[in-house]
Structures are given as C-alpha cells and as structure tokens.
Amino acid sequence: MKPMEVTATAHPNIALVKYWGKRDAALKLPAMPSLAVTLDGFVTRTTLRWGARKDRVFLDGVEAAPGAAKRVLDLLDRFDPGRPPCEVESRNDFPTAAGLASSSSAFAALALAAATASGRGLSLEALSVLARTGSGSACRSLHGGFTLWRMGVRPDGSDCHAIPVEAHPDLDLRVLVAVVDEGPKALSSTEGMHRTALSSPCYPAFVESGEPLVRCAAEAIGKGDLLGLLTFMERSTRLMLSAMWCSEPAVRYLKPRSLALIDEIEAARGEGLACGWTLDAGPNVKALCDAPSAEALASRIRRHGVRVHVLGVGGPARVEVPLARP
Ligand code: PMV
C-alpha cells in the first residue's frame, strides 16, 4: 500500500463557559455543555503518514513518551481498528500542556489528518466526535469562531459534538494570553476533573450552572453584547475554580501572580476598559476585551513582568495543500 501523507492544522480554543467533569470517562462525555472561542495566532501542525513502516509519534520534534504516544495511537485505532502503521509528527508553536489548550488543537488536527489520509471523508460533526475522544475540549477546535459543545443524549456519544455559534458582526474580540508559567502542569486535567467530581461539594453547583450560562453566553455573542459575555465567562470561571478548590485534596493551578493579574484586569475594567478574565487548568490568565482596549490592557499586564500574546478569533481546522513540485 502506498503511504498517504497529510498535514492538518488547528487552533486551540479557550472556554468562555467551562467544561470540568465527565459523565462518561471512556467516551469523554461531559457532565455539562460548554462554549469556547477559537484563537488565531497559536497553531498545531500535524503530519500523518498513513501506511508507514511502523507506528511512531513525534511531538515538537522528539519521539513522544509512551503515555503521550498511546493517546495519539488510541485515537487512530478508534477511528479505524484495521488501520495500517502510522507515523505522526505534531508541532505546537506555543507551550504544550501548560493550560494553554494545546490538547484541543492537537487532537482536532489529528482527527482531521486521520480522516483525510485514510480517504474516508467525515462530516464536521463526526470529526468533532472523533477529536473529543482524544481530548474533550478538542471537539470545539474543528469549526473555528465560537463553538458550543452540546452534551447530546445518545449513550455512544455520537451526538456529543461542537456546533458553531453565530456571532454579531460588530463583536470584535481580542484574547490576551498572559503567560505566568509555561511549564507543563503538575496535575493533568483528566485527573483534576475526576478528583473534583468525586470530592468537591461545590461541583454540583458548577454542573448546574453550565446549561443556563451556555445559553446566556450564546445569546450575548449573537447580540454582540461583550459586557454580558464577560459577566457569564467570569461567573463560569469562578464556579469552576471554586469547585476545584473545594476538592480533596484541593485542585489548585493558580499562582500569586495569576491573582495579581485578575486584580489588574478588574482595575482596568473599573477605569472603563471593556475586559474580563478567565483561567483554565493552569496559572496562565486569559483576558477577553474589545479590539480598541487590547493594547492598553496588554501593556498594563506586561508591567507585572509576564509575556502577553494578543490573539484574535481563529478559523477552522484545515488540511494543508502541498505545494506543487516544479
Ligand atoms: O479537554 P481537556 O481535558 O483539556 O479539559 C479542558 C478543561 C478546561 O480547559 C479547564 C475547560 C474547558 O472547557 O476547556
């Protein structure tokens, strides 16, 4: 069989209404719906050789550790149990496993590369389902723009995928990623959410908040109501962080500098900038703001000695068309 090589790219996404907890761990079915924005600027580029000599996985230029390679190969096996050996090379142009959503773009790019290289075209919904089985939040990185990850009702998870959310044309957002620490996190999101769901008395309140907050946030995006969106995003974030903190032992990714940045963003809002903050499974703070506020907010954040990426709303996952040889 002639090997087929495909390169796919995807952008990570940041949740505005959070997912933290599963109702089915094996299928990665969430206990709540969530809503996210895809980021431009950060990219995962994944090349898949379908029909290589043997299975091999390279992440950021080095052969992957067995656990990380298994997650990649498991997705390919779920996609096609009779697949040929595959070589996967995946690179991020931003820090990996540091709460910057690198797994969301990685598994979205992998799902698209696998479907394309195998010659089996999949719908966006089916690709989103496949990406979800690698990392839950990856299902939200196929469409681009704003996406809502619906819970679905089928036990096999085939209707548990992301759908696009229509944004008002005047909603011109920027996402500022303030890098407090770009090292890999000590506790994986899989373990952190499992512990939270098992032991946190605040977890039920967070789960219950998901559905109404997703509805309100989607409505705010459709109306171009940035201040409303910021309110719902911060509420969802605080509920998730509270649930994490009340776990036994506590799930805590925050660092003192993360809190200083939250203070800074809230102070900037008090002085009239349209901005709000969110965090995920890491100490890095993301600020959401309108385009005119982005530079002023970025320079306020930089005064705390952290690097800031100013990103816009990213597009969908894509297959790269190889350049024609002369
Ligand atoms: O899909 P995972 O396992 O990387 O979990 C992502 C969890 C959060 O980033 C904290 C929230 C979210 O909805 O993306």
PDB file of C-alpha atoms in Angstrom, residues 152-262:
ATOM      1  CA  GLY A 152     -26.061  15.048  23.425  1.00  0.00           C
ATOM      2  CA  VAL A 153     -28.284  12.226  24.659  1.00  0.00           C
ATOM      3  CA  ARG A 154     -27.041   9.104  22.839  1.00  0.00           C
ATOM      4  CA  PRO A 155     -25.102   6.677  25.055  1.00  0.00           C
ATOM      5  CA  ASP A 156     -22.456   6.175  22.329  1.00  0.00           C
ATOM      6  CA  GLY A 157     -21.692   9.931  22.257  1.00  0.00           C
ATOM      7  CA  SER A 158     -22.391  10.273  18.525  1.00  0.00           C
ATOM      8  CA  ASP A 159     -24.421  13.455  19.118  1.00  0.00           C
ATOM      9  CA  CYS A 160     -21.981  14.903  21.649  1.00  0.00           C
ATOM     10  CA  HIS A 161     -20.031  17.343  19.495  1.00  0.00           C
ATOM     11  CA  ALA A 162     -19.481  21.054  18.948  1.00  0.00           C
ATOM     12  CA  ILE A 163     -21.694  23.276  16.817  1.00  0.00           C
ATOM     13  CA  PRO A 164     -20.898  26.803  15.623  1.00  0.00           C
ATOM     14  CA  VAL A 165     -22.371  29.835  17.407  1.00  0.00           C
ATOM     15  CA  GLU A 166     -23.214  32.764  15.167  1.00  0.00           C
ATOM     16  CA  ALA A 167     -21.507  35.978  16.358  1.00  0.00           C
ATOM     17  CA  HIS A 168     -22.783  39.507  15.838  1.00  0.00           C
ATOM     18  CA  PRO A 169     -20.623  41.139  13.117  1.00  0.00           C
ATOM     19  CA  ASP A 170     -19.704  44.024  15.447  1.00  0.00           C
ATOM     20  CA  LEU A 171     -18.227  41.719  18.099  1.00  0.00           C
ATOM     21  CA  ASP A 172     -14.518  42.336  17.525  1.00  0.00           C
ATOM     22  CA  LEU A 173     -12.798  40.443  20.308  1.00  0.00           C
ATOM     23  CA  ARG A 174      -9.218  40.025  21.389  1.00  0.00           C
ATOM     24  CA  VAL A 175      -7.926  37.362  23.728  1.00  0.00           C
ATOM     25  CA  LEU A 176      -4.803  38.271  25.696  1.00  0.00           C
ATOM     26  CA  VAL A 177      -2.880  35.271  26.959  1.00  0.00           C
ATOM     27  CA  ALA A 178      -0.669  36.253  29.899  1.00  0.00           C
ATOM     28  CA  VAL A 179       1.990  33.586  30.411  1.00  0.00           C
ATOM     29  CA  VAL A 180       2.560  33.290  34.161  1.00  0.00           C
ATOM     30  CA  ASP A 181       4.292  29.920  33.815  1.00  0.00           C
ATOM     31  CA  GLU A 182       4.757  27.966  30.607  1.00  0.00           C
ATOM     32  CA  GLY A 183       5.975  24.736  32.202  1.00  0.00           C
ATOM     33  CA  PRO A 184       3.755  21.642  31.996  1.00  0.00           C
ATOM     34  CA  LYS A 185       1.118  21.415  34.728  1.00  0.00           C
ATOM     35  CA  ALA A 186       1.683  19.069  37.676  1.00  0.00           C
ATOM     36  CA  LEU A 187      -1.857  17.639  37.621  1.00  0.00           C
ATOM     37  CA  SER A 188      -3.454  16.648  34.310  1.00  0.00           C
ATOM     38  CA  SER A 189      -6.935  17.965  33.567  1.00  0.00           C
ATOM     39  CA  THR A 190      -8.219  14.361  33.396  1.00  0.00           C
ATOM     40  CA  GLU A 191      -7.079  13.670  36.976  1.00  0.00           C
ATOM     41  CA  GLY A 192      -8.050  17.129  38.225  1.00  0.00           C
ATOM     42  CA  MET A 193     -11.617  16.888  36.949  1.00  0.00           C
ATOM     43  CA  HIS A 194     -12.009  13.332  38.208  1.00  0.00           C
ATOM     44  CA  ARG A 195     -10.948  14.424  41.713  1.00  0.00           C
ATOM     45  CA  THR A 196     -13.238  17.461  41.605  1.00  0.00           C
ATOM     46  CA  ALA A 197     -16.265  15.414  40.542  1.00  0.00           C
ATOM     47  CA  LEU A 198     -15.617  12.800  43.255  1.00  0.00           C
ATOM     48  CA  SER A 199     -14.831  15.035  46.209  1.00  0.00           C
ATOM     49  CA  SER A 200     -15.923  18.663  45.781  1.00  0.00           C
ATOM     50  CA  PRO A 201     -19.156  19.737  47.494  1.00  0.00           C
ATOM     51  CA  CYS A 202     -19.197  22.733  45.113  1.00  0.00           C
ATOM     52  CA  TYR A 203     -19.137  20.534  41.996  1.00  0.00           C
ATOM     53  CA  PRO A 204     -22.970  20.138  41.718  1.00  0.00           C
ATOM     54  CA  ALA A 205     -23.395  23.936  41.712  1.00  0.00           C
ATOM     55  CA  PHE A 206     -20.847  24.227  38.911  1.00  0.00           C
ATOM     56  CA  VAL A 207     -22.534  21.448  36.871  1.00  0.00           C
ATOM     57  CA  GLU A 208     -25.951  23.083  37.264  1.00  0.00           C
ATOM     58  CA  SER A 209     -24.621  26.431  36.085  1.00  0.00           C
ATOM     59  CA  GLY A 210     -23.458  25.033  32.729  1.00  0.00           C
ATOM     60  CA  GLU A 211     -26.706  24.922  30.777  1.00  0.00           C
ATOM     61  CA  PRO A 212     -28.043  28.409  31.685  1.00  0.00           C
ATOM     62  CA  LEU A 213     -24.622  30.048  31.319  1.00  0.00           C
ATOM     63  CA  VAL A 214     -24.077  28.490  27.874  1.00  0.00           C
ATOM     64  CA  ARG A 215     -27.498  29.759  26.789  1.00  0.00           C
ATOM     65  CA  CYS A 216     -26.850  33.283  28.112  1.00  0.00           C
ATOM     66  CA  ALA A 217     -23.324  33.419  26.631  1.00  0.00           C
ATOM     67  CA  ALA A 218     -24.527  32.237  23.190  1.00  0.00           C
ATOM     68  CA  GLU A 219     -27.233  34.907  23.260  1.00  0.00           C
ATOM     69  CA  ALA A 220     -24.691  37.597  24.240  1.00  0.00           C
ATOM     70  CA  ILE A 221     -22.398  36.528  21.352  1.00  0.00           C
ATOM     71  CA  GLY A 222     -25.321  36.715  18.908  1.00  0.00           C
ATOM     72  CA  LYS A 223     -26.268  40.203  20.114  1.00  0.00           C
ATOM     73  CA  GLY A 224     -22.666  41.453  20.255  1.00  0.00           C
ATOM     74  CA  ASP A 225     -23.102  42.093  23.982  1.00  0.00           C
ATOM     75  CA  LEU A 226     -19.468  41.948  25.171  1.00  0.00           C
ATOM     76  CA  LEU A 227     -20.146  43.081  28.746  1.00  0.00           C
ATOM     77  CA  GLY A 228     -22.793  40.368  29.140  1.00  0.00           C
ATOM     78  CA  LEU A 229     -20.400  37.763  27.726  1.00  0.00           C
ATOM     79  CA  LEU A 230     -17.662  38.847  30.162  1.00  0.00           C
ATOM     80  CA  THR A 231     -20.069  38.508  33.104  1.00  0.00           C
ATOM     81  CA  PHE A 232     -21.075  34.960  32.119  1.00  0.00           C
ATOM     82  CA  MET A 233     -17.455  33.961  31.426  1.00  0.00           C
ATOM     83  CA  GLU A 234     -16.216  35.173  34.821  1.00  0.00           C
ATOM     84  CA  ARG A 235     -19.139  33.533  36.625  1.00  0.00           C
ATOM     85  CA  SER A 236     -18.438  30.190  34.960  1.00  0.00           C
ATOM     86  CA  THR A 237     -14.713  30.527  35.712  1.00  0.00           C
ATOM     87  CA  ARG A 238     -15.286  31.361  39.390  1.00  0.00           C
ATOM     88  CA  LEU A 239     -17.687  28.429  39.762  1.00  0.00           C
ATOM     89  CA  MET A 240     -15.124  26.075  38.182  1.00  0.00           C
ATOM     90  CA  LEU A 241     -12.268  27.410  40.342  1.00  0.00           C
ATOM     91  CA  SER A 242     -14.418  27.119  43.487  1.00  0.00           C
ATOM     92  CA  ALA A 243     -15.269  23.517  42.631  1.00  0.00           C
ATOM     93  CA  MET A 244     -11.550  22.813  42.088  1.00  0.00           C
ATOM     94  CA  TRP A 245     -10.531  24.429  45.398  1.00  0.00           C
ATOM     95  CA  CYS A 246     -13.114  22.504  47.408  1.00  0.00           C
ATOM     96  CA  SER A 247     -11.780  19.161  46.122  1.00  0.00           C
ATOM     97  CA  GLU A 248      -9.931  16.849  48.484  1.00  0.00           C
ATOM     98  CA  PRO A 249      -7.008  17.404  48.193  1.00  0.00           C
ATOM     99  CA  ALA A 250      -7.519  20.808  46.568  1.00  0.00           C
ATOM    100  CA  VAL A 251      -7.035  21.137  42.820  1.00  0.00           C
ATOM    101  CA  ARG A 252      -5.191  24.434  42.567  1.00  0.00           C
ATOM    102  CA  TYR A 253      -3.462  25.722  39.450  1.00  0.00           C
ATOM    103  CA  LEU A 254      -3.454  29.424  40.456  1.00  0.00           C
ATOM    104  CA  LYS A 255      -0.229  31.218  41.386  1.00  0.00           C
ATOM    105  CA  PRO A 256       0.066  34.546  43.279  1.00  0.00           C
ATOM    106  CA  ARG A 257       0.815  36.301  40.001  1.00  0.00           C
ATOM    107  CA  SER A 258      -2.412  34.913  38.487  1.00  0.00           C
ATOM    108  CA  LEU A 259      -4.341  36.713  41.246  1.00  0.00           C
ATOM    109  CA  ALA A 260      -2.350  39.921  40.705  1.00  0.00           C
ATOM    110  CA  LEU A 261      -3.359  39.806  37.023  1.00  0.00           C
ATOM    111  CA  ILE A 262      -7.025  39.276  37.912  1.00  0.00           C
TER     112      ILE A 262
END
